[in-house]
mmCIF file of C-alpha atoms and ligand atoms in Angstrom:
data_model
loop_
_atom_site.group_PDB
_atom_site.id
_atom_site.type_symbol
_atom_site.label_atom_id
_atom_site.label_comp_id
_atom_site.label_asym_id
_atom_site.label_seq_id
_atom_site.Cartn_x
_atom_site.Cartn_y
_atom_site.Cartn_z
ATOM 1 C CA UNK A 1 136.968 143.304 7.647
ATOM 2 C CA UNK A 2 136.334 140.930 10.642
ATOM 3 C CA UNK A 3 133.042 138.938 8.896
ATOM 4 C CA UNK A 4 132.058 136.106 11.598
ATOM 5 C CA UNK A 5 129.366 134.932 10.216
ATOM 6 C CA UNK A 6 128.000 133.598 6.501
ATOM 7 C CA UNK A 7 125.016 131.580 4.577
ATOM 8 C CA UNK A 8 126.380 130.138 1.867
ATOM 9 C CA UNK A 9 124.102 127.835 -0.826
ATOM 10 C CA UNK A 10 126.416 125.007 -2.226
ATOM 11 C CA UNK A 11 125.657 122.272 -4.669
ATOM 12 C CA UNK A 12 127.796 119.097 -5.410
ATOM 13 C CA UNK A 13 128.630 118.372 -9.232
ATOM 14 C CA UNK A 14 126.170 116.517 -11.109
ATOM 15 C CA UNK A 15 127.266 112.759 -12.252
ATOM 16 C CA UNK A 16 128.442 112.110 -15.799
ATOM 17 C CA UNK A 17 125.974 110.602 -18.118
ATOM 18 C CA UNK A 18 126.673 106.869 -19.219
ATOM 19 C CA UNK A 19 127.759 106.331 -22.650
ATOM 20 C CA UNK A 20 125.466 103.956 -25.607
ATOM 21 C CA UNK A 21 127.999 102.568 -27.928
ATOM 22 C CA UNK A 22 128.191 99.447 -29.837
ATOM 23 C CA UNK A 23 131.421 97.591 -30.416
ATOM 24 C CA UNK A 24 131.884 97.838 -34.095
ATOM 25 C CA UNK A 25 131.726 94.128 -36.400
ATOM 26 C CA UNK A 26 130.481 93.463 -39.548
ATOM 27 C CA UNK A 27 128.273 91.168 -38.143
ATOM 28 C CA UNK A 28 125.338 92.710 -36.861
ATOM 29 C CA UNK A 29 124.917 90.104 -33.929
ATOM 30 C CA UNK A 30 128.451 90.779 -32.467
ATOM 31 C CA UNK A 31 127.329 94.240 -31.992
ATOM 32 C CA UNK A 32 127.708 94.121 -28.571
ATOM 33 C CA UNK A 33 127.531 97.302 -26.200
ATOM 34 C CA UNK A 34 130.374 99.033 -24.883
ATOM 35 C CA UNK A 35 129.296 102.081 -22.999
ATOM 36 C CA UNK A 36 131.005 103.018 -20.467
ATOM 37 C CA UNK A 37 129.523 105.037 -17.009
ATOM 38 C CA UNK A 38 130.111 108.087 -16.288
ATOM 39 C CA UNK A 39 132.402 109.616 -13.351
ATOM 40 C CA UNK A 40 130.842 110.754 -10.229
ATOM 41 C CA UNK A 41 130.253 114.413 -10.432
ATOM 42 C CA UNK A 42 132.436 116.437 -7.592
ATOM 43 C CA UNK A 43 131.784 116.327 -3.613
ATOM 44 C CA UNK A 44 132.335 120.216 -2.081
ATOM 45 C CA UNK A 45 134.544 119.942 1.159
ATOM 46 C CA UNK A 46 134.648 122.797 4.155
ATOM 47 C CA UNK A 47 138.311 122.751 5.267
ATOM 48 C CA UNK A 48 139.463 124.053 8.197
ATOM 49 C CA UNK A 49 142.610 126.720 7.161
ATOM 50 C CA UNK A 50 144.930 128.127 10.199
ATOM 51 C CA UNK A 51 145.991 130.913 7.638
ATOM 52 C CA UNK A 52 142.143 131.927 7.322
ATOM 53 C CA UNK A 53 140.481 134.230 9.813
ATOM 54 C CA UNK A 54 137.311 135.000 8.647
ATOM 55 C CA UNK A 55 134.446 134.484 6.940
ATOM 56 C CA UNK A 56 134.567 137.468 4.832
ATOM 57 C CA UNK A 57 135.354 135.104 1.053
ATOM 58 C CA UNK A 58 131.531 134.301 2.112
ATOM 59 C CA UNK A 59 130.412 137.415 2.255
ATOM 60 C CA UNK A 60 130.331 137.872 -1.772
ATOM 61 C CA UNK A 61 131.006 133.986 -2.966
ATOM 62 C CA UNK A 62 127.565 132.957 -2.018
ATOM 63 C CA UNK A 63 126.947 130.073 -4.368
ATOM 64 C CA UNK A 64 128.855 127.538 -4.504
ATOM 65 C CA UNK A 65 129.128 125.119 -7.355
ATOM 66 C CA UNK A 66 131.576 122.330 -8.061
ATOM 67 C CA UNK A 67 132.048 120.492 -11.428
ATOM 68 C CA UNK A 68 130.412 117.658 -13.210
ATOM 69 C CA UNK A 69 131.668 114.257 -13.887
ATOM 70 C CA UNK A 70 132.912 113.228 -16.970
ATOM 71 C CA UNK A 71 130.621 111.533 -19.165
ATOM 72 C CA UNK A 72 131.490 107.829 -20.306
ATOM 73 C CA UNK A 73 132.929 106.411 -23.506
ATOM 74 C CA UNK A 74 132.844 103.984 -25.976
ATOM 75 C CA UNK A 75 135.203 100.833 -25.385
ATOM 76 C CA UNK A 76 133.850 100.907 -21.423
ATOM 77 C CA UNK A 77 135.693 104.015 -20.820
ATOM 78 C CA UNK A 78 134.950 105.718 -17.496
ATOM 79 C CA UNK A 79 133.909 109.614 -17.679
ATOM 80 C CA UNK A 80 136.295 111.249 -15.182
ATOM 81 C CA UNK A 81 135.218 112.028 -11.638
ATOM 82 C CA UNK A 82 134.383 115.608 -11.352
ATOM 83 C CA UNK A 83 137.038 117.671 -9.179
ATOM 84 C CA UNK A 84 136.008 118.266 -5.385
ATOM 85 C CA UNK A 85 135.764 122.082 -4.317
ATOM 86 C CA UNK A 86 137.215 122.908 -1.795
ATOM 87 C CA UNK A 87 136.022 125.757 0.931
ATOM 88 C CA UNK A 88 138.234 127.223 3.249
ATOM 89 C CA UNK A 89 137.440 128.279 6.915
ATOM 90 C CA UNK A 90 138.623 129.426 10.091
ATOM 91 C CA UNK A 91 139.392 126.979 12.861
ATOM 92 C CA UNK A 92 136.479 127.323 14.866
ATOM 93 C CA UNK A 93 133.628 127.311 12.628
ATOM 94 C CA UNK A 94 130.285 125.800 13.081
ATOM 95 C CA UNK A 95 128.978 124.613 9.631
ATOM 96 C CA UNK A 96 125.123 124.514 10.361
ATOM 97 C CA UNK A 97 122.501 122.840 8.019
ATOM 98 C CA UNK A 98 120.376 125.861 7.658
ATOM 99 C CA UNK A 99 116.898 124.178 6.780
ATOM 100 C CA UNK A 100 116.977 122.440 10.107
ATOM 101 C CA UNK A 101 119.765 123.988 12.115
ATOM 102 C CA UNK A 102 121.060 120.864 12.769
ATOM 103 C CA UNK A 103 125.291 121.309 13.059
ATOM 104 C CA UNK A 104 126.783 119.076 10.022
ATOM 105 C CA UNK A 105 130.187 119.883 11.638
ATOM 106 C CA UNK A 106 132.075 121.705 14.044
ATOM 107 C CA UNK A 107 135.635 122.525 12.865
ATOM 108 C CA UNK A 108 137.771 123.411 15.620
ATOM 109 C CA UNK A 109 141.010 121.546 14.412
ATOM 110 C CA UNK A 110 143.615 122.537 11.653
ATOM 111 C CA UNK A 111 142.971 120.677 8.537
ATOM 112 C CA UNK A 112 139.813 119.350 9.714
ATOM 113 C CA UNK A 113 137.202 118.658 6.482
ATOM 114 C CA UNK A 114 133.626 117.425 6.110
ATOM 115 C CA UNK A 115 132.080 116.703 2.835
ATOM 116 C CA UNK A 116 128.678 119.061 2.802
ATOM 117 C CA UNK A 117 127.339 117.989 -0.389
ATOM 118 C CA UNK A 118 128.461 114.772 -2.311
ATOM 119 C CA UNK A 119 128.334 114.656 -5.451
ATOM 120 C CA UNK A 120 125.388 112.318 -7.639
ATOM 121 C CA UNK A 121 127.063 109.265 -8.833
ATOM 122 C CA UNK A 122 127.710 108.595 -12.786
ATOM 123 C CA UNK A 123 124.664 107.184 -14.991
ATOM 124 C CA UNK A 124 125.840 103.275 -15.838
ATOM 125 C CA UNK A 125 126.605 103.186 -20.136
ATOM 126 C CA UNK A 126 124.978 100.582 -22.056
ATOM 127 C CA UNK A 127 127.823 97.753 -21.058
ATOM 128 C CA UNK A 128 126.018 97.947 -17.745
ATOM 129 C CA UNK A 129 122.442 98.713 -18.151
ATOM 130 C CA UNK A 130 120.534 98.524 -21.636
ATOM 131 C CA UNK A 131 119.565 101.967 -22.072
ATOM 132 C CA UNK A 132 122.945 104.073 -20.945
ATOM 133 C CA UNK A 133 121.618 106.047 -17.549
ATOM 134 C CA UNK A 134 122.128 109.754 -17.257
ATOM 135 C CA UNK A 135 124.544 110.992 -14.165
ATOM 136 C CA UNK A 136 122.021 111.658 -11.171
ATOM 137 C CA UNK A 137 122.264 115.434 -9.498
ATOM 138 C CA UNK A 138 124.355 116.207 -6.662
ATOM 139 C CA UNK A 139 123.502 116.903 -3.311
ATOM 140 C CA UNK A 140 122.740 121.049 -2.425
ATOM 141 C CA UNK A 141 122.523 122.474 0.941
ATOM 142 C CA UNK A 142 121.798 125.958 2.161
ATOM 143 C CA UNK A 143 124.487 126.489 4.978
ATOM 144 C CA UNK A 144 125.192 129.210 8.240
ATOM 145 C CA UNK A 145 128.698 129.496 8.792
ATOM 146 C CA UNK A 146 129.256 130.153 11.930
ATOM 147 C CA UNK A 147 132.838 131.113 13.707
ATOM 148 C CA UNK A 148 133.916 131.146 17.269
ATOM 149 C CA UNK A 149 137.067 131.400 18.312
ATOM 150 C CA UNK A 150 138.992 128.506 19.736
ATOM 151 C CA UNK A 151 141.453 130.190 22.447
ATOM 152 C CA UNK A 152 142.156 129.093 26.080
ATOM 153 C CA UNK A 153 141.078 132.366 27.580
ATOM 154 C CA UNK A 154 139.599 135.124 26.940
ATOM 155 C CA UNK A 155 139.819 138.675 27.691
ATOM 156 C CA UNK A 156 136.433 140.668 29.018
ATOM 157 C CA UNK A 157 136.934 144.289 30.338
ATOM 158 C CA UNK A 158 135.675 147.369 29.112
ATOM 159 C CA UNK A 159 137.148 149.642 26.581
ATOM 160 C CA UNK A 160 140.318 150.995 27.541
ATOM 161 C CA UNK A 161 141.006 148.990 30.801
ATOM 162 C CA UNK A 162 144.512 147.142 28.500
ATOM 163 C CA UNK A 163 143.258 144.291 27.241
ATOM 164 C CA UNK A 164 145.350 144.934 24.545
ATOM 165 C CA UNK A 165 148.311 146.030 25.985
ATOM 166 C CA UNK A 166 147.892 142.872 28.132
ATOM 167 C CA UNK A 167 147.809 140.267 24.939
ATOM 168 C CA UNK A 168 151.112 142.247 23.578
ATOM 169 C CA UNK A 169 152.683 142.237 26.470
ATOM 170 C CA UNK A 170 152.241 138.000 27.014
ATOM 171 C CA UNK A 171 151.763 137.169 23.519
ATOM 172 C CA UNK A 172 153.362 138.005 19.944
ATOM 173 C CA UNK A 173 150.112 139.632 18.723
ATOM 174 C CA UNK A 174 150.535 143.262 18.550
ATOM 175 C CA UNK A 175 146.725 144.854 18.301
ATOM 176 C CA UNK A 176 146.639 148.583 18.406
ATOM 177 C CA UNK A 177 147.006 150.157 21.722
ATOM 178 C CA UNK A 178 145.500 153.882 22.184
ATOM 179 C CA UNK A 179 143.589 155.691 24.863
ATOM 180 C CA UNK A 180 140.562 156.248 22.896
ATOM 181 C CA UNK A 181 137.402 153.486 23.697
ATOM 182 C CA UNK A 182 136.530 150.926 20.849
ATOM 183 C CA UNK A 183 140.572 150.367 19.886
ATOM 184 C CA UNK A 184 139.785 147.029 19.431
ATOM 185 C CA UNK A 185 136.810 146.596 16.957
ATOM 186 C CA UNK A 186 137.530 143.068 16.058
ATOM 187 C CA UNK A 187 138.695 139.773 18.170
ATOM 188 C CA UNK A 188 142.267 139.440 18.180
ATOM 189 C CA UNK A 189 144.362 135.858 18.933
ATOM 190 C CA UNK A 190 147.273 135.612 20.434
ATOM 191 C CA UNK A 191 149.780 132.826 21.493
ATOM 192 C CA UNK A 192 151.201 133.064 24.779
ATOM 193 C CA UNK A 193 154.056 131.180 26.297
ATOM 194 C CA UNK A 194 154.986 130.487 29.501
ATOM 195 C CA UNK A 195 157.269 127.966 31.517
ATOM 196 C CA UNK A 196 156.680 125.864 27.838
ATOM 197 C CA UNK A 197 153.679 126.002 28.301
ATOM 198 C CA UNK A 198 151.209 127.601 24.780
ATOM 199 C CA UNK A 199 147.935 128.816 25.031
ATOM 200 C CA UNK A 200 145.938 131.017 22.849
ATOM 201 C CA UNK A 201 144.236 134.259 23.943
ATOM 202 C CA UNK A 202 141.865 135.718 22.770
ATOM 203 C CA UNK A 203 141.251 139.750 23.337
ATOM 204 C CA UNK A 204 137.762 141.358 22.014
ATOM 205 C CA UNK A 205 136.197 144.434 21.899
ATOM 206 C CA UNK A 206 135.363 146.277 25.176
ATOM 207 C CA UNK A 207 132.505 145.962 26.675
ATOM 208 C CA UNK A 208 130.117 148.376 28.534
ATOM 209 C CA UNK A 209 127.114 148.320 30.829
ATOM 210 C CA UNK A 210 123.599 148.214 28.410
ATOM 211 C CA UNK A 211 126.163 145.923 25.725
ATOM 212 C CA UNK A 212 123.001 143.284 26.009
ATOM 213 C CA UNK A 213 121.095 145.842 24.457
ATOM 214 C CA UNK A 214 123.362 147.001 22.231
ATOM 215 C CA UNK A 215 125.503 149.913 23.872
ATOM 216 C CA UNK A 216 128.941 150.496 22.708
ATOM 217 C CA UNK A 217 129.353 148.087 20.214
ATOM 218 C CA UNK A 218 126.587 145.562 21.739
ATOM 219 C CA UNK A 219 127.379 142.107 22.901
ATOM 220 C CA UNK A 220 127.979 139.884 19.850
ATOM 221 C CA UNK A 221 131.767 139.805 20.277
ATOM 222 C CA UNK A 222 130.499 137.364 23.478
ATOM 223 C CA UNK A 223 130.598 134.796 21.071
ATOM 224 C CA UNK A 224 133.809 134.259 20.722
ATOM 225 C CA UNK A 225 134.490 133.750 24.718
ATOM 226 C CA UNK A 226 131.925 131.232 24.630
ATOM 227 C CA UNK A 227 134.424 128.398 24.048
ATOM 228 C CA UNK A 228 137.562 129.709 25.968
ATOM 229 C CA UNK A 229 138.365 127.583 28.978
ATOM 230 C CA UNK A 230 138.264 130.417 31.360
ATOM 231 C CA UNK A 231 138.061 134.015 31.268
ATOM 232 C CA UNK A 232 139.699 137.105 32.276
ATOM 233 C CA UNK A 233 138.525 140.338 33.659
ATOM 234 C CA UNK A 234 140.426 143.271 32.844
ATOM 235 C CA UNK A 235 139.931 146.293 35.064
ATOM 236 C CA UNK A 236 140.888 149.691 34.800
ATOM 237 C CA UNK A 237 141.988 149.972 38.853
ATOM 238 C CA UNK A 238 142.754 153.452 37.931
ATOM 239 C CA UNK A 239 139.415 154.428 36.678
ATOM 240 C CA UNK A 240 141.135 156.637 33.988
ATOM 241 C CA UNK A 241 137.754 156.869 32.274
ATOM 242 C CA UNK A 242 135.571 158.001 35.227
ATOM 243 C CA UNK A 243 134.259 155.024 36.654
ATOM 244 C CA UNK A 244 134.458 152.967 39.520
ATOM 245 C CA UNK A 245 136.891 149.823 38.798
ATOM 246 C CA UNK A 246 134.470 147.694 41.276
ATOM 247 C CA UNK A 247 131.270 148.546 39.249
ATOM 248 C CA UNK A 248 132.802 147.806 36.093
ATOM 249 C CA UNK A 249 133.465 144.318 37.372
ATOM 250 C CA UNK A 250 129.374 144.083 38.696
ATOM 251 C CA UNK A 251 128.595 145.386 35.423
ATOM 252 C CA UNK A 252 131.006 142.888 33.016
ATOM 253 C CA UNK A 253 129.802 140.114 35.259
ATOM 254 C CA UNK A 254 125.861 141.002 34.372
ATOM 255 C CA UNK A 255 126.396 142.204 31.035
ATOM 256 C CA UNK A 256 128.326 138.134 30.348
ATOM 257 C CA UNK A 257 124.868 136.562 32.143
ATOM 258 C CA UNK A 258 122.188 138.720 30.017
ATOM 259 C CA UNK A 259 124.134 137.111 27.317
ATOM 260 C CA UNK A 260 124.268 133.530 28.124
ATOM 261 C CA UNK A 261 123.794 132.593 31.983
ATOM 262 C CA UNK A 262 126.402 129.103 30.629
ATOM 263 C CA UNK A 263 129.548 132.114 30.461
ATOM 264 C CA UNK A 264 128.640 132.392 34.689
ATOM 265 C CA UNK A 265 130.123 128.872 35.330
ATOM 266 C CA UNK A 266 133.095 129.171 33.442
ATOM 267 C CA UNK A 267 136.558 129.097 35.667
ATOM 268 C CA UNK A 268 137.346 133.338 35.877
ATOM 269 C CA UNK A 269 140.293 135.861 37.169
ATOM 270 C CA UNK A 270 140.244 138.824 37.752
ATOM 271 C CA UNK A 271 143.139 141.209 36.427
ATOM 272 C CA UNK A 272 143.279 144.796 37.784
ATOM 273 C CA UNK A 273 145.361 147.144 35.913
ATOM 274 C CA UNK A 274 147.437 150.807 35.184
ATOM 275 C CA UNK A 275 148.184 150.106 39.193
ATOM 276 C CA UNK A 276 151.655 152.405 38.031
ATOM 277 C CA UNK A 277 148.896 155.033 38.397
ATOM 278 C CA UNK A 278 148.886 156.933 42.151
ATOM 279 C CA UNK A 279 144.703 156.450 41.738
ATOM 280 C CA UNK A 280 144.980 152.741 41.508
ATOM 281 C CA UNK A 281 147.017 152.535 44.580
ATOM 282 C CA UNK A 282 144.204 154.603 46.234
ATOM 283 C CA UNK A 283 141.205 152.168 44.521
ATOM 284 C CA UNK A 284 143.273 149.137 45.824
ATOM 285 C CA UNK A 285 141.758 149.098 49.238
ATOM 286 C CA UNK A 286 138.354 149.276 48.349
ATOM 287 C CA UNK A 287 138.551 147.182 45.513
ATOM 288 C CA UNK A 288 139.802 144.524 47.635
ATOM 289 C CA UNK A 289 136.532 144.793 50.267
ATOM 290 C CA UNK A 290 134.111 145.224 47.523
ATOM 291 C CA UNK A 291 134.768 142.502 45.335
ATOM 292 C CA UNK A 292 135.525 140.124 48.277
ATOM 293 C CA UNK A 293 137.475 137.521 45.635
ATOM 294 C CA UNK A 294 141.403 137.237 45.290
ATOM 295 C CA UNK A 295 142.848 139.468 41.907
ATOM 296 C CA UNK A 296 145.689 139.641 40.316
ATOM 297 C CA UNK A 297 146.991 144.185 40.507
ATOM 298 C CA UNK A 298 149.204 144.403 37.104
ATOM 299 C CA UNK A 299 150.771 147.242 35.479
ATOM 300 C CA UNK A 300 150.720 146.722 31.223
ATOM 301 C CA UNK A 301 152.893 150.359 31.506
ATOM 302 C CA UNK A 302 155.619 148.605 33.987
ATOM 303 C CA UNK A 303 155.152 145.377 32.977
ATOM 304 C CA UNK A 304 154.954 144.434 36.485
ATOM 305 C CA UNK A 305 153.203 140.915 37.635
ATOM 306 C CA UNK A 306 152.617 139.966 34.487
ATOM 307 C CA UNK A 307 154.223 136.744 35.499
ATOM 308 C CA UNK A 308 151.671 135.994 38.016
ATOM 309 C CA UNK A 309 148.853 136.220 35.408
ATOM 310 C CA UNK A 310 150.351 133.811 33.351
ATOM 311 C CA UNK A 311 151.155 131.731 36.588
ATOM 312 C CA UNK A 312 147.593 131.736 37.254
ATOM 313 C CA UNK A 313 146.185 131.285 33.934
ATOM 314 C CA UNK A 314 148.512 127.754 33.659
ATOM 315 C CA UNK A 315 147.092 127.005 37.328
ATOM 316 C CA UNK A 316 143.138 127.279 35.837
ATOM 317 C CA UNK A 317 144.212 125.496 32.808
HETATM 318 N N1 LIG B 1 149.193 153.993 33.073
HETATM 319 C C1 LIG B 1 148.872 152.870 32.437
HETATM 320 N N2 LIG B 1 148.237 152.937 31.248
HETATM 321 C C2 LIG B 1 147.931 151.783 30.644
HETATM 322 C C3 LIG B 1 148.248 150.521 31.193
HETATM 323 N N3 LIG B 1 147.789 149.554 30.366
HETATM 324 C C4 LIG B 1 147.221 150.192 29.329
HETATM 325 N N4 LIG B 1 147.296 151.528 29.482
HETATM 326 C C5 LIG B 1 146.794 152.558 28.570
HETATM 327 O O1 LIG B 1 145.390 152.489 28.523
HETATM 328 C C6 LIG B 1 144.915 152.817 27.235
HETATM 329 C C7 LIG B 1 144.028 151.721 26.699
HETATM 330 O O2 LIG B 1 144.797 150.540 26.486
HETATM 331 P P1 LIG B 1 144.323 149.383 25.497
HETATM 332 O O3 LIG B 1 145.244 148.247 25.705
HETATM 333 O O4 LIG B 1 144.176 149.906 24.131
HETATM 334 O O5 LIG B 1 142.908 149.070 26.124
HETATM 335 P P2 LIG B 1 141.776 148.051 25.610
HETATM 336 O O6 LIG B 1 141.176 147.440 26.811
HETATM 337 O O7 LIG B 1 142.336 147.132 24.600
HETATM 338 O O8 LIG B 1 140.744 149.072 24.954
HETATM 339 P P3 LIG B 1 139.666 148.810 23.783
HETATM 340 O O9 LIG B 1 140.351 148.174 22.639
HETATM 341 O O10 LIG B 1 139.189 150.165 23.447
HETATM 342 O O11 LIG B 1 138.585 147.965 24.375
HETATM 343 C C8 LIG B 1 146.148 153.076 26.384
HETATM 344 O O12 LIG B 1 146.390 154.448 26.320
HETATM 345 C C9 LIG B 1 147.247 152.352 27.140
HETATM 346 O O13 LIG B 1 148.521 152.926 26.920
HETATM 347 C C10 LIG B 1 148.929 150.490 32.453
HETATM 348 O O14 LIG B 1 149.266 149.461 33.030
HETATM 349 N N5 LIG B 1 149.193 151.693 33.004
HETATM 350 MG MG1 LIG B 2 141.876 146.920 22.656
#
């Protein structure tokens, strides 16, 4: 399961407690103390994980805990520092302060960390303070975990136009291809190559008019074009399922400003696919006269052009 979102509670290990011990003499004055503090309890670090891909580990590990520090000893002995936990994410995820909403990090590189909650330092032993201290508490925070993809471009069409069969055919991902609407039910990434050139793509569920109010399977895949560089429209030129290729570009165009007007200004091109199919050759005219902008006619069947959408996705980049 595709989870992209998660609230996590986390809470840093609690500092060790300082130690009270008295060097030991037969003469009562040379008692002298010897406690020592205690280690600091452990910090819990968000990691960003290119093997991970989703939030799901969230979706039942809720509260997070890591351990204690070690208490102090006698002879001025340290207490151990507690170990740090360590939570793994998907590049791409916005790790959100939850009381205020504030972002504590966004982690769109591989390996990327931030501590969330440090752990509470050691309590001093009697060496250091007269009455040995005990370790203070660590930090908590309540946290939304938030994921968006981090691709170059992003696919937008609506169900069955080949998004799919577009990311296979330029990239080694391999989602499932069929002819039914709603193949695609989570985002998929892909890494395309071309001229030496790598980008990542980024193919999502289709889309249909009313997805702002939640037709089809609503809007909320949206999120993960948000941060693409530029997008790509995928149209069914054939109009396999009934529809007219030119009002499914209107309607993906609307449906991407109901759900943030910011997805408007981003760079866009427009891919118009199955033209192997005799009604595509027939739409071609008067897709070119109502649209009015320059597109890219593809066939995913033929493989035909595909190297001009890759062309023009290096130009935009
Ligand atoms: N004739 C023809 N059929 C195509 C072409 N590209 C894709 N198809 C077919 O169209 C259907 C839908 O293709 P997908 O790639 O699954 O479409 P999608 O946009 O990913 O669909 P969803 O995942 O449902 O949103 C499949 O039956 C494909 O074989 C093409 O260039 N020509
Ligand atoms: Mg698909």
């Amino acid at each position: 399961m595709f989870i992209d979102e998660a609230d996590i509670n986390v809470q840093a290990g609690t500092g060790g407690s300082g130690c009270k011990s008295f060097r030991h003499t037969r003469d009562v004055k040379g008692r002298k103390p010897n406690g020592g503090n205690g280690g600091r309890g452990g910090h819990v670090i968000i990691k960003a994980d290119s093997g991970i891909h989703t939030l799901r580990e969230f979706n039942y590990k809720k509260n997070i805990k890591a351990s204690r520090g070690g208490h102090g000893g006698s002879n001025n002995k340290t207490g151990r520092d507690g170990q740090e936990t360590y939570l793994s994410v998907p590049p791409g995820t916005l790790v959100i302060n939850a009381d205020n909403n504030l972002v504590v990090r966004d982690l769109t590189h591989i390996n990327e960390k931030v501590i969330v909650a440090r752990g509470g330092k050691g309590g001093r032993g009697n060496a250091k303070c007269a009455n040995a201290e005990p370790g203070k508490t660590g930090e908590t925070i309540r946290l939304h975990l938030d994921l968006k993809l981090i691709a170059e471009v992003g696919l937008v069409g609506f169900p069955n136009a080949g998004k799919s069969s577009l990311i296979s055919c330029i990239s080694k991902a391999k989602p499932k291809v069929a002819s039914y609407p709603f193949t695609t039910k989570t985002p998929v990434l892909g890494i395309a190559e071309f001229n030496e050139k790598e980008y990542k793509i980024a193919d999502i569920p289709g889309l249909i008019e009313g997805a702002h109010a939640g037709s089809g399977l609503g809007d909320k895949f949206l999120r993960h074009i948000e941060r693409t560089r530029i997008l790509a429209f995928v149209i069914d030129l054939a109009g396999v399922d009934g529809r007219k290729p030119w009002d499914d570009f209107f309607s993906l165009k609307n449906e991407l400003m109901l759900y943030n007007t910011e997805l408007n200004d981003k760079s866009y091109m427009i891919i118009a696919n199955k033209i192997d199919l005799a009604s595509a050759q027939e739409n071609l005219k008067i897709f070119k006269n109502k649209i009015k902008e320059p597109f890219i006619a593809i066939s995913c069947k033929d493989k035909s052009n595909l190297d001009e959408v890759q062309k023009k996705i290096i130009k935009l980049l």
